[in-house]
């Protein structure tokens, strides 16, 4: 049987076995509603509190600064819409043109209601620099939202510097760190951000669960109204199993962060060397500061969709644009934002290696690509 090679870890990751095992008791035996006052709710309540502490520790936050959500999309929607609707003289919002659609479409929704949104264009290498933000920010800016790492090209943004500029203008700062959490070291206090979005299925946790970090003292209106869960900030019965799975997966990844990074970087080097030695003509998108293992490769004169399907026939899963965009054969908004030549943009694929990728996988991906594009 043909062995499947998974190289689309930016779309989702394999659930860690330890996370899966940590989840099962909360589905079968300890299924009580964590918000109930009786004894049967005590264990799930304790599990929630422990998971919150674990997650907070992994990103340098306090437990009370972590709010569980259904994932990255909800966290992004919550920050952008709720900040806009807060009563304030400051109504302006600034984001970038190459954010995930969870941010871009939330911004479009508030724009539709009359809130002004400005869109910063990244450099051709895929960065929002301080100079760019300086051109847009005013004293009317309420929120700046810039992603930590781009999901298509992997470029890591200078969040600390951007955040400082926002704060000097009395604006709040949000980062969509869905691609970064659990993969690179993140400390919210060192960064200085007010809000940070994360999603468990991107760091070997379960799907449909994530969190929003809200800095202590920063007011944010609840996004989902109903019960008093999550300190009356996010209503809905807590998904204890998924939350425990998320905390376990994040801790596992954070404990082995450098080891995983080294492993993934070695595979990445192996793959790039193979392509270079074979004399393949391509461009790697994104500048020097990138997520380990995320390769956005553009082959001039080729068609990314065709490469994806031929790789698929060889048992290799990769991506063209972002996963949420995979039915759309048009050039992605990210590649447009970095002003990639059309000829290159059409021939772009995304390979995203993960901690479970092996050297044999990298070798096979390289061989398959060389065969297809040569
Ligand atoms: N933000 C970024 C940067 C992403 O890459 C994704 C998923 O691809 C999301 C947000 C949405 O996250 P979720 O799938 O948890 O809703």
mmCIF file with all atom_site columns, N, CA and C in Angstrom, residues 46-56 66 68 240 243-244 247-248:
data_model
loop_
_atom_site.group_PDB
_atom_site.id
_atom_site.type_symbol
_atom_site.label_atom_id
_atom_site.label_alt_id
_atom_site.label_comp_id
_atom_site.label_asym_id
_atom_site.label_entity_id
_atom_site.label_seq_id
_atom_site.pdbx_PDB_ins_code
_atom_site.Cartn_x
_atom_site.Cartn_y
_atom_site.Cartn_z
_atom_site.occupancy
_atom_site.B_iso_or_equiv
_atom_site.pdbx_formal_charge
_atom_site.auth_seq_id
_atom_site.auth_comp_id
_atom_site.auth_asym_id
_atom_site.auth_atom_id
_atom_site.pdbx_PDB_model_num
ATOM 1  N N  . UNK A 1 46  ? -11.879 21.175 38.299 1.00 0.00 ? 46  UNK A N  1
ATOM 2  C CA . UNK A 1 46  ? -10.458 21.206 38.633 1.00 0.00 ? 46  UNK A CA 1
ATOM 3  C C  . UNK A 1 46  ? -9.613  21.031 37.355 1.00 0.00 ? 46  UNK A C  1
ATOM 4  N N  . UNK A 1 47  ? -10.095 20.150 36.477 1.00 0.00 ? 47  UNK A N  1
ATOM 5  C CA . UNK A 1 47  ? -9.357  19.914 35.214 1.00 0.00 ? 47  UNK A CA 1
ATOM 6  C C  . UNK A 1 47  ? -9.298  21.198 34.384 1.00 0.00 ? 47  UNK A C  1
ATOM 7  N N  . UNK A 1 48  ? -10.409 21.944 34.371 1.00 0.00 ? 48  UNK A N  1
ATOM 8  C CA . UNK A 1 48  ? -10.444 23.214 33.637 1.00 0.00 ? 48  UNK A CA 1
ATOM 9  C C  . UNK A 1 48  ? -9.439  24.202 34.208 1.00 0.00 ? 48  UNK A C  1
ATOM 10 N N  . UNK A 1 49  ? -9.431  24.286 35.535 1.00 0.00 ? 49  UNK A N  1
ATOM 11 C CA . UNK A 1 49  ? -8.526  25.233 36.205 1.00 0.00 ? 49  UNK A CA 1
ATOM 12 C C  . UNK A 1 49  ? -7.073  24.854 35.919 1.00 0.00 ? 49  UNK A C  1
ATOM 13 N N  . UNK A 1 50  ? -6.784  23.554 35.959 1.00 0.00 ? 50  UNK A N  1
ATOM 14 C CA . UNK A 1 50  ? -5.399  23.114 35.710 1.00 0.00 ? 50  UNK A CA 1
ATOM 15 C C  . UNK A 1 50  ? -4.994  23.392 34.264 1.00 0.00 ? 50  UNK A C  1
ATOM 16 N N  . UNK A 1 51  ? -5.933  23.132 33.335 1.00 0.00 ? 51  UNK A N  1
ATOM 17 C CA . UNK A 1 51  ? -5.636  23.371 31.911 1.00 0.00 ? 51  UNK A CA 1
ATOM 18 C C  . UNK A 1 51  ? -5.350  24.860 31.686 1.00 0.00 ? 51  UNK A C  1
ATOM 19 N N  . UNK A 1 52  ? -6.138  25.701 32.343 1.00 0.00 ? 52  UNK A N  1
ATOM 20 C CA . UNK A 1 52  ? -5.950  27.158 32.202 1.00 0.00 ? 52  UNK A CA 1
ATOM 21 C C  . UNK A 1 52  ? -4.550  27.563 32.704 1.00 0.00 ? 52  UNK A C  1
ATOM 22 N N  . UNK A 1 53  ? -4.146  26.976 33.832 1.00 0.00 ? 53  UNK A N  1
ATOM 23 C CA . UNK A 1 53  ? -2.811  27.287 34.391 1.00 0.00 ? 53  UNK A CA 1
ATOM 24 C C  . UNK A 1 53  ? -1.713  26.822 33.437 1.00 0.00 ? 53  UNK A C  1
ATOM 25 N N  . UNK A 1 54  ? -1.875  25.601 32.907 1.00 0.00 ? 54  UNK A N  1
ATOM 26 C CA . UNK A 1 54  ? -0.853  25.050 32.001 1.00 0.00 ? 54  UNK A CA 1
ATOM 27 C C  . UNK A 1 54  ? -0.690  25.945 30.784 1.00 0.00 ? 54  UNK A C  1
ATOM 28 N N  . UNK A 1 55  ? -1.816  26.327 30.186 1.00 0.00 ? 55  UNK A N  1
ATOM 29 C CA . UNK A 1 55  ? -1.766  27.159 28.973 1.00 0.00 ? 55  UNK A CA 1
ATOM 30 C C  . UNK A 1 55  ? -1.141  28.516 29.294 1.00 0.00 ? 55  UNK A C  1
ATOM 31 N N  . UNK A 1 56  ? -1.560  29.094 30.416 1.00 0.00 ? 56  UNK A N  1
ATOM 32 C CA . UNK A 1 56  ? -1.020  30.402 30.814 1.00 0.00 ? 56  UNK A CA 1
ATOM 33 C C  . UNK A 1 56  ? 0.503   30.319 30.963 1.00 0.00 ? 56  UNK A C  1
ATOM 34 N N  . UNK A 1 66  ? -6.593  33.820 30.372 1.00 0.00 ? 66  UNK A N  1
ATOM 35 C CA . UNK A 1 66  ? -6.872  32.847 29.304 1.00 0.00 ? 66  UNK A CA 1
ATOM 36 C C  . UNK A 1 66  ? -8.372  32.581 29.225 1.00 0.00 ? 66  UNK A C  1
ATOM 37 N N  . UNK A 1 68  ? -11.230 30.368 27.053 1.00 0.00 ? 68  UNK A N  1
ATOM 38 C CA . UNK A 1 68  ? -11.382 29.299 26.063 1.00 0.00 ? 68  UNK A CA 1
ATOM 39 C C  . UNK A 1 68  ? -12.422 29.690 25.011 1.00 0.00 ? 68  UNK A C  1
ATOM 40 N N  . UNK A 1 240 ? -14.697 20.284 28.283 1.00 0.00 ? 240 UNK A N  1
ATOM 41 C CA . UNK A 1 240 ? -13.570 19.939 29.174 1.00 0.00 ? 240 UNK A CA 1
ATOM 42 C C  . UNK A 1 240 ? -12.546 19.038 28.478 1.00 0.00 ? 240 UNK A C  1
ATOM 43 N N  . UNK A 1 243 ? -10.480 20.982 26.048 1.00 0.00 ? 243 UNK A N  1
ATOM 44 C CA . UNK A 1 243 ? -9.610  21.953 26.744 1.00 0.00 ? 243 UNK A CA 1
ATOM 45 C C  . UNK A 1 243 ? -8.412  21.226 27.373 1.00 0.00 ? 243 UNK A C  1
ATOM 46 N N  . UNK A 1 244 ? -8.678  20.068 27.983 1.00 0.00 ? 244 UNK A N  1
ATOM 47 C CA . UNK A 1 244 ? -7.584  19.284 28.583 1.00 0.00 ? 244 UNK A CA 1
ATOM 48 C C  . UNK A 1 244 ? -6.633  18.807 27.478 1.00 0.00 ? 244 UNK A C  1
ATOM 49 N N  . UNK A 1 247 ? -4.450  21.732 26.384 1.00 0.00 ? 247 UNK A N  1
ATOM 50 C CA . UNK A 1 247 ? -3.391  22.051 27.354 1.00 0.00 ? 247 UNK A CA 1
ATOM 51 C C  . UNK A 1 247 ? -2.271  21.017 27.296 1.00 0.00 ? 247 UNK A C  1
ATOM 52 N N  . UNK A 1 248 ? -2.657  19.749 27.171 1.00 0.00 ? 248 UNK A N  1
ATOM 53 C CA . UNK A 1 248 ? -1.644  18.681 27.123 1.00 0.00 ? 248 UNK A CA 1
ATOM 54 C C  . UNK A 1 248 ? -0.781  18.840 25.877 1.00 0.00 ? 248 UNK A C  1
#
